[in-house]
GROMACS .gro file of C-alpha atoms in nm:
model
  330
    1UNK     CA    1   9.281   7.649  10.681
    2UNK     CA    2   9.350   7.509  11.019
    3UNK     CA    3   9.214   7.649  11.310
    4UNK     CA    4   9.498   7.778  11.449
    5UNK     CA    5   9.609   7.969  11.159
    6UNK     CA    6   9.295   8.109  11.116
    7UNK     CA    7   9.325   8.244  11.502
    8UNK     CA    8   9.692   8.378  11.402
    9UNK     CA    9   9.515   8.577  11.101
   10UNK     CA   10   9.220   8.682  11.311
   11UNK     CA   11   9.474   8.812  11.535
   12UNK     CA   12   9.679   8.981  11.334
   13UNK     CA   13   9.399   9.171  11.124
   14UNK     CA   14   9.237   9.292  11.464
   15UNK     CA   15   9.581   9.444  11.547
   16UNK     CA   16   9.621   9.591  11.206
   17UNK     CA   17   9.271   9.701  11.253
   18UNK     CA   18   9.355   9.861  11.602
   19UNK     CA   19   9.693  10.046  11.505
   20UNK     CA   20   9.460  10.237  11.259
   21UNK     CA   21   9.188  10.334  11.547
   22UNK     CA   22   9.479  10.479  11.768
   23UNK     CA   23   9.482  10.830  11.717
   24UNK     CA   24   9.115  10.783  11.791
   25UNK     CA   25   9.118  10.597  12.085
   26UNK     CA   26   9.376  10.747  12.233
   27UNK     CA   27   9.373  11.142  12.153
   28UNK     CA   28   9.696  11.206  12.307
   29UNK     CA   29   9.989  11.303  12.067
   30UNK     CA   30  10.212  11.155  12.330
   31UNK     CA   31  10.109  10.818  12.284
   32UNK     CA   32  10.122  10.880  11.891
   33UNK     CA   33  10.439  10.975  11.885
   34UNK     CA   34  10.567  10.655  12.097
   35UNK     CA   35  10.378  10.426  11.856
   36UNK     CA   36  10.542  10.571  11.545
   37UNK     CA   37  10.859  10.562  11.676
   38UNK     CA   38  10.749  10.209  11.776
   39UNK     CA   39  10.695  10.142  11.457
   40UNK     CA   40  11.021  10.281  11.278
   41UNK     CA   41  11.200  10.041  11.532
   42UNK     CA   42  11.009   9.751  11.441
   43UNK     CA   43  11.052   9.790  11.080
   44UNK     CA   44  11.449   9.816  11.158
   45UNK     CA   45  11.482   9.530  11.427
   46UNK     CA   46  11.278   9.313  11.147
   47UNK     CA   47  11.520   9.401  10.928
   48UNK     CA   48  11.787   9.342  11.101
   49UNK     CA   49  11.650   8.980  11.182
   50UNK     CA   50  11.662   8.896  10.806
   51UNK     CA   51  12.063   8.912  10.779
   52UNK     CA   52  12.025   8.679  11.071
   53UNK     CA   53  11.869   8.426  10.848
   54UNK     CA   54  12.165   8.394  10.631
   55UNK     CA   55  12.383   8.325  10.922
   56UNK     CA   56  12.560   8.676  10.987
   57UNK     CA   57  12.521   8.880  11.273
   58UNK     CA   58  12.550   9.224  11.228
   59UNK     CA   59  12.643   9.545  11.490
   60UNK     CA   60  12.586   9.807  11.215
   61UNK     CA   61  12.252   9.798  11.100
   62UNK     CA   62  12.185  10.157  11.233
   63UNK     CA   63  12.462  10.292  10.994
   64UNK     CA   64  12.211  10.196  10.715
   65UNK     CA   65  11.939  10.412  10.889
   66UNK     CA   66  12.147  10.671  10.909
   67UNK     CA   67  12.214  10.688  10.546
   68UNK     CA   68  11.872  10.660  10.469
   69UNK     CA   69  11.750  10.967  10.678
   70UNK     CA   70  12.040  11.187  10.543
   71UNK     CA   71  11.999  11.180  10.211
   72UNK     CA   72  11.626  11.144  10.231
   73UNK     CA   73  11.638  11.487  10.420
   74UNK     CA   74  11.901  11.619  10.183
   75UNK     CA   75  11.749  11.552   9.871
   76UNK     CA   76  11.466  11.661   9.946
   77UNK     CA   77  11.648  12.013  10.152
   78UNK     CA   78  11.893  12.053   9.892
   79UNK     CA   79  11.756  11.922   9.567
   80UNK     CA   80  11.394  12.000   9.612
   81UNK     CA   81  11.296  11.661   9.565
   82UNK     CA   82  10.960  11.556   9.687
   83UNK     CA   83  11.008  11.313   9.974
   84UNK     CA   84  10.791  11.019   9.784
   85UNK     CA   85  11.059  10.973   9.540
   86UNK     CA   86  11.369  11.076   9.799
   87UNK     CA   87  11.250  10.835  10.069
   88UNK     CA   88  11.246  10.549   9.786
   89UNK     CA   89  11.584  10.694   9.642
   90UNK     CA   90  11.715  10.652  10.009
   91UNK     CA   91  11.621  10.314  10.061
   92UNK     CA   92  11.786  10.237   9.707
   93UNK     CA   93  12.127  10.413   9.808
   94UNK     CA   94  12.130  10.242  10.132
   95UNK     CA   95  12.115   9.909   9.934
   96UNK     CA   96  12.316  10.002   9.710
   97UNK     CA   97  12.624  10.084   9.937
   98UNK     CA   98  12.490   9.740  10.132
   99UNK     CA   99  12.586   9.575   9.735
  100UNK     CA  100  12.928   9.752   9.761
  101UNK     CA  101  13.048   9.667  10.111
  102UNK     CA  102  12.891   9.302  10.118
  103UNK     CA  103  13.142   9.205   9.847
  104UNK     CA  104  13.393   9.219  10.108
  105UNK     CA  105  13.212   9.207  10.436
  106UNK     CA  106  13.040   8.893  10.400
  107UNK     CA  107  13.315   8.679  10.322
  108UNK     CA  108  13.376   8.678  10.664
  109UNK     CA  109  13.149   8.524  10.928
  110UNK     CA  110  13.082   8.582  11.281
  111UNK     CA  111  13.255   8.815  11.528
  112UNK     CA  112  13.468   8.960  11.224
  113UNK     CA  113  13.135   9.045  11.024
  114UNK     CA  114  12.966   9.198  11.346
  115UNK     CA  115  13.292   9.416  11.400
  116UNK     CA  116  13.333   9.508  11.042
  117UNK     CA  117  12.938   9.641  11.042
  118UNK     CA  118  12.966   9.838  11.363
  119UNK     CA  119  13.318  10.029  11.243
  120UNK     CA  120  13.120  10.097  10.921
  121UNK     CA  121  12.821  10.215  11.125
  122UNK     CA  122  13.063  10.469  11.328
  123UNK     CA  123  13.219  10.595  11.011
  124UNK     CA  124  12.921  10.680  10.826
  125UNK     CA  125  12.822  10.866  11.198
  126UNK     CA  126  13.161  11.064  11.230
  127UNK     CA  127  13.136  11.168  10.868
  128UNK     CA  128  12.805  11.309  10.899
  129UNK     CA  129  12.945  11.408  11.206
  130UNK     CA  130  13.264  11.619  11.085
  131UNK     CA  131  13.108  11.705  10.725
  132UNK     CA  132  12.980  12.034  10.812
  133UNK     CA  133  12.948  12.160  10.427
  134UNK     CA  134  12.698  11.881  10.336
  135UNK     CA  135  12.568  11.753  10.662
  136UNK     CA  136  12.548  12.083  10.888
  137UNK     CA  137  12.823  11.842  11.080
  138UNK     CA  138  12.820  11.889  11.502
  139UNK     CA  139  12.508  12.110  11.419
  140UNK     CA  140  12.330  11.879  11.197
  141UNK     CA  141  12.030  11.918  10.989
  142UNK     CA  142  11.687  12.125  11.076
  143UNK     CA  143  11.347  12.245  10.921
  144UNK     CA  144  11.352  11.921  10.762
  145UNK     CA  145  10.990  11.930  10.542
  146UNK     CA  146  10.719  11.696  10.646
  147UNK     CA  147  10.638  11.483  10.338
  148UNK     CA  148  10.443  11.663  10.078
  149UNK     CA  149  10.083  11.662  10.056
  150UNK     CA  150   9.947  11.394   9.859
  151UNK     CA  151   9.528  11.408   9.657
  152UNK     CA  152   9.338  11.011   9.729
  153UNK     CA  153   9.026  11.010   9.542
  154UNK     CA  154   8.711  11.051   9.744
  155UNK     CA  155   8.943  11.198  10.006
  156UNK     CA  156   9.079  11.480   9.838
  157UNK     CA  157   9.379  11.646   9.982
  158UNK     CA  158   9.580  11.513  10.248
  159UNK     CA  159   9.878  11.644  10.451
  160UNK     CA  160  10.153  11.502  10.665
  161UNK     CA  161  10.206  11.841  10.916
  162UNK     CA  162  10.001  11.651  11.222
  163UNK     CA  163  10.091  11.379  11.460
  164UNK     CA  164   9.829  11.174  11.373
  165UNK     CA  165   9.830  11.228  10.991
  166UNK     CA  166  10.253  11.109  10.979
  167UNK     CA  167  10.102  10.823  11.231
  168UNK     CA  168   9.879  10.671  10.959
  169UNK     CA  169  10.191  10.734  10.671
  170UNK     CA  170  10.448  10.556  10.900
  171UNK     CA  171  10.190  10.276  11.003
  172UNK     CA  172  10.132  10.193  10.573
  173UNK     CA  173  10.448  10.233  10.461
  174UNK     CA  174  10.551  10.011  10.819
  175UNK     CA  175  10.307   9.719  10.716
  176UNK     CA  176  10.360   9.741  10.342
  177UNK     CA  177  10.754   9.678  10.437
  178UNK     CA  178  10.677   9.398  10.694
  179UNK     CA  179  10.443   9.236  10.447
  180UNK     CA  180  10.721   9.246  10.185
  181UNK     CA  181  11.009   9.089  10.413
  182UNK     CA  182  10.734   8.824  10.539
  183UNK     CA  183  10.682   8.728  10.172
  184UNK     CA  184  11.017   8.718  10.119
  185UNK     CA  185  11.077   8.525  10.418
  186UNK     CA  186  10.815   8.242  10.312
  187UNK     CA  187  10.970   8.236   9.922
  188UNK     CA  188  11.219   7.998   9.811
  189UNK     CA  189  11.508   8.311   9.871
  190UNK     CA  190  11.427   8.174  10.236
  191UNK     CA  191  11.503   7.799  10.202
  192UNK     CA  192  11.819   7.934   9.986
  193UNK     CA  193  11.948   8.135  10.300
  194UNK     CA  194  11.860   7.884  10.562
  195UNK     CA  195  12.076   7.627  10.384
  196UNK     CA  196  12.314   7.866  10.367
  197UNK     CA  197  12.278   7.935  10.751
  198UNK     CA  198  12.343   7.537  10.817
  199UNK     CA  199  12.677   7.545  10.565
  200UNK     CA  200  12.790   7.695  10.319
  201UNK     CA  201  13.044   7.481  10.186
  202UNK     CA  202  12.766   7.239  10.102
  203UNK     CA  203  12.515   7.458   9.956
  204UNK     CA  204  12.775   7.571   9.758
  205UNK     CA  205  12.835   7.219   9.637
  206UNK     CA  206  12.479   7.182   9.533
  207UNK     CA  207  12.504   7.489   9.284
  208UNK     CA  208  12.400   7.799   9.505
  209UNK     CA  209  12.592   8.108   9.476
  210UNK     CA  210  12.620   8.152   9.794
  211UNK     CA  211  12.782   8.520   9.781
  212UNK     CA  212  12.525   8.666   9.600
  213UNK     CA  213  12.255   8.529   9.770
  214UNK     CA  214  12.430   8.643  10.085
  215UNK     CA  215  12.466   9.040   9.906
  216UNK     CA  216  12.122   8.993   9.789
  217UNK     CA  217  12.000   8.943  10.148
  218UNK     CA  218  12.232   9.208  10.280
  219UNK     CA  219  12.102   9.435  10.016
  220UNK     CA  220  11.745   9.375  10.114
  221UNK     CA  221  11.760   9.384  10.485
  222UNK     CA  222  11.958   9.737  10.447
  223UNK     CA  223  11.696   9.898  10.178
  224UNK     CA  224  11.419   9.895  10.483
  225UNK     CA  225  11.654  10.001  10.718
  226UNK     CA  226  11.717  10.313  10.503
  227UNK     CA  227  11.313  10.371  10.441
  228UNK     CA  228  11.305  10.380  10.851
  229UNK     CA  229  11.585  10.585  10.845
  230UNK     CA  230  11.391  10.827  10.575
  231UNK     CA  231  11.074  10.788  10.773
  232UNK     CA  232  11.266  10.848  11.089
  233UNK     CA  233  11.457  11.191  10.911
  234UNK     CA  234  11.088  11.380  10.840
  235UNK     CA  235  10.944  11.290  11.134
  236UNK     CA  236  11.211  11.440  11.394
  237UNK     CA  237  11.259  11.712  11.108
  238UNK     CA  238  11.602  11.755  11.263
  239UNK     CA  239  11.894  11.531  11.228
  240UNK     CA  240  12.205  11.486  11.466
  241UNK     CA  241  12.493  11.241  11.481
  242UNK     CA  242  12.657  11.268  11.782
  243UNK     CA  243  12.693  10.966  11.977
  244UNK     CA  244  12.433  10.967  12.229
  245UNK     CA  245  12.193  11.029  11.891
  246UNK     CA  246  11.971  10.747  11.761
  247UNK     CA  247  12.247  10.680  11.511
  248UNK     CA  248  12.469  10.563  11.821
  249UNK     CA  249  12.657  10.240  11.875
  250UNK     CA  250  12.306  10.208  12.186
  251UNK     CA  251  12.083  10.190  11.917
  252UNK     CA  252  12.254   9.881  11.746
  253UNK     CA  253  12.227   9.664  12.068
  254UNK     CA  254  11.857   9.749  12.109
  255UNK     CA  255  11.774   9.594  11.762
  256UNK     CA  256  11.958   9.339  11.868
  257UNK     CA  257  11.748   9.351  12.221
  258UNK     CA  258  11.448   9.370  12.030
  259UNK     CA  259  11.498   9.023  11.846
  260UNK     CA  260  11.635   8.895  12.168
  261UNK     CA  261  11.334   8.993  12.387
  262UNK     CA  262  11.048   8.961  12.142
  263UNK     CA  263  11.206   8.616  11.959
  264UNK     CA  264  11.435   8.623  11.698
  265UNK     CA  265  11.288   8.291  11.565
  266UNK     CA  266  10.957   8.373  11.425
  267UNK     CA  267  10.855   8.699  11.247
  268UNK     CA  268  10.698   8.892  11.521
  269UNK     CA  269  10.940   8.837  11.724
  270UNK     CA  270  11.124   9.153  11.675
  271UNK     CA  271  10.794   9.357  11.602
  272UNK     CA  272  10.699   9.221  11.953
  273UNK     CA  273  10.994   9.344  12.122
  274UNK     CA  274  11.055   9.646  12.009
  275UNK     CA  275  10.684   9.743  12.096
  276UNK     CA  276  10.755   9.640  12.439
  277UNK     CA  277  11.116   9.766  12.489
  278UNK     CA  278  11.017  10.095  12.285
  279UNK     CA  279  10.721  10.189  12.510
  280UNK     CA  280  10.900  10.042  12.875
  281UNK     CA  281  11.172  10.286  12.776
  282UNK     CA  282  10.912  10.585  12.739
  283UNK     CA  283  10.756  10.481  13.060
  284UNK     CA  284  11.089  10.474  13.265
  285UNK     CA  285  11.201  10.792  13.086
  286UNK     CA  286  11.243  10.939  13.424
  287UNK     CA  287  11.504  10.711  13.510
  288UNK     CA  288  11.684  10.724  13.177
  289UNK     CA  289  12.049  10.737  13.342
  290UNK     CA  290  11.950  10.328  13.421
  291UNK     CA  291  11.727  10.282  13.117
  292UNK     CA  292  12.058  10.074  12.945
  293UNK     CA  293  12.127   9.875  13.277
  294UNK     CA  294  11.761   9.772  13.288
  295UNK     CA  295  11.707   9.661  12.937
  296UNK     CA  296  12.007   9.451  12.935
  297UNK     CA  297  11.853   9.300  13.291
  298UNK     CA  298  11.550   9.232  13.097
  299UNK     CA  299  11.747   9.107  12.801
  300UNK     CA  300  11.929   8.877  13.048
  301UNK     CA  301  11.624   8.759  13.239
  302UNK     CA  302  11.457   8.696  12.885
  303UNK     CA  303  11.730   8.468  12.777
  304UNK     CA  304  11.754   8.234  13.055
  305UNK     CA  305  11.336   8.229  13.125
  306UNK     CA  306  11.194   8.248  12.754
  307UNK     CA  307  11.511   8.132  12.521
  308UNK     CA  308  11.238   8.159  12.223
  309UNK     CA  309  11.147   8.508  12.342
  310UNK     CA  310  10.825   8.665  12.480
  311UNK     CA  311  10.630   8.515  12.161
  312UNK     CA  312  10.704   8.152  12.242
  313UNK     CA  313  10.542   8.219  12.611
  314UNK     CA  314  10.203   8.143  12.491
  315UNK     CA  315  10.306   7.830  12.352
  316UNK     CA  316  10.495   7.741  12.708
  317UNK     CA  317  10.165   7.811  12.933
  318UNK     CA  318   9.951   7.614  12.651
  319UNK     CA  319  10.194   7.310  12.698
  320UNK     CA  320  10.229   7.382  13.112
  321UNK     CA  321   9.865   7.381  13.113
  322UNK     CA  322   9.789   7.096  12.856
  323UNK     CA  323  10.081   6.890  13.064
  324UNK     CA  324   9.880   7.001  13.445
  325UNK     CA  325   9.581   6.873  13.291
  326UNK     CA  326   9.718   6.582  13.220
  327UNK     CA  327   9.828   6.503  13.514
  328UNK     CA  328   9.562   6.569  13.718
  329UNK     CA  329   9.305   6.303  13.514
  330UNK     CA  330   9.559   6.043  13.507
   0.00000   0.00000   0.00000
């Protein structure tokens, strides 16, 4: 192991080691609260970033959220299910109507994919919207349960009611999702969609099946984005789709924000924006009338200063430094 990768895992395992010390550190359920919202949008903006590996852009990600956290909360408020099997069951719908629409949808590439998703997105929002019988419609869902108490040996019972206690379940089932789609990301499904990325036409020629490894990816990339939108659902305990909600068309530029920000290039990159995008927005609640103005400044700025995102700065001030030093001996 080089010693740079061994810095990057060093790194990472501190930060792991931190998120798990917050509610201790910090003692404010404010702060909580921010970080597992934090983390919800990470898990989605990651998500997000793996349909862009295959090459498709999409505006409707937050449609698959929004599946996820309604029938998440309605199995579990209509059905009596417990929420560890309907939060799985909701990721599994969410990729299974990703299986169903991808058929079609990614036939298409480009603009006509990215419109396609976001009219899907605002359909599955206006019928959540107008179906009053199932949905609660313009007065949406409440009392949703917290997730049901669960026994760990040498722990005994433990329960999901407090800030801190839903902190530490969003913050696992966060990094055990991550950890999958970075596994995924560094199997040979990656060099499969990549090639796909470049064209097509000629990985088709070579024997891929290119649809099905573009539904596959769909699939994937919408089965986390239904576990946020599950996690999201019992956390809020009340649902709402109106159009300023979190199911909004809004939401679906800040993932893309996110990747733009953080670095839609490496892994992190989203992870890393939507940390800092999440918590700037918190911090500049009081001027939330401007909070879209500003983030597409910063989105902007971020472009033209850092095209590889915030995560390739380090890498710029190691080479502007390397490059001064330089200089100055010759």
């Amino acid at each position: 192991m080089n010693r740079r990768r061994l810095i990057r895992m060093l790194g990472i395992m501190a930060f792991v080691v931190f998120l798990f010390f917050v509610p201790v550190l910090f003692d404010n359920v404010y702060w909580v609260s921010i970080l597992i919202i934090t983390a919800i949008n990470a898990l989605l903006a990651t998500s997000l970033r793996t349909i862009s590996i295959v090459g498709h852009f999409s505006l409707g990600h937050v449609g698959f959220m929004l599946l996820g956290a309604y029938s998440s909360a309605l199995l579990v408020l209509k059905l009596g299910i417990s929420f560890w099997a309907a939060f799985m069951m909701a990721g599994l719908l969410s990729a299974l109507v990703a299986v169903v629409l991808g058929y079609p949808f990614l036939k298409v590439k480009g603009i006509y994919f990215a419109i396609l998703t976001l009219l899907t997105a605002e359909s599955f929002r206006l019928t959540a919207w107008n179906w009053r019988s199932l949905t609660g419609g313009s007065l949406g869902l409440m009392n949703i349960p917290s997730p049901s108490p669960i026994s760990i040996p040498a722990v005994g019972i433990v329960t999901f009611d407090s800030e801190s206690s839903f902190y530490y379940l969003t913050i696992f089932i966060v990094l055990l999702s991550l950890l999958a789609l970075y596994r995924l990301e560094h199997s040979h499904f990656n060099f499969n969609w990549r090639a796909i990325r470049e064209t097509d036409v000629l990985a088709q020629s070579v024997g891929m099946n290119v649809l099905w490894l573009k539904i596959l990816n769909f699939a994937i990339a919408c089965f986390f984005a239904g576990i946020a939108g599950a996690l999201f659902a019992h956390y809020q305990r009340g649902l709402s789709a109106d159009a300023s909600s979190r199911f909004g068309v809004l939401t679906s530029i800040y993932l893309l924000v996110y990747m733009v920000v953080g670095g839609e290039n490496r892994f992190a990159g989203p992870i890393i924006g939507a940390l800092l995008i999440t918590i700037a927005s918190e911090l500049s609640r009081s001027l939330a009338q401007y909070q879209p103005m500003m983030i597409g400044a910063i989105a902007i700025i971020t472009v033209f200063l850092f095209p590889e995102g915030i995560i390739g700065l380090p890498g710029r001030l190691i080479h502007w430094y390397r490059y001064k030093k330089n200089g100055m001996s010759a």
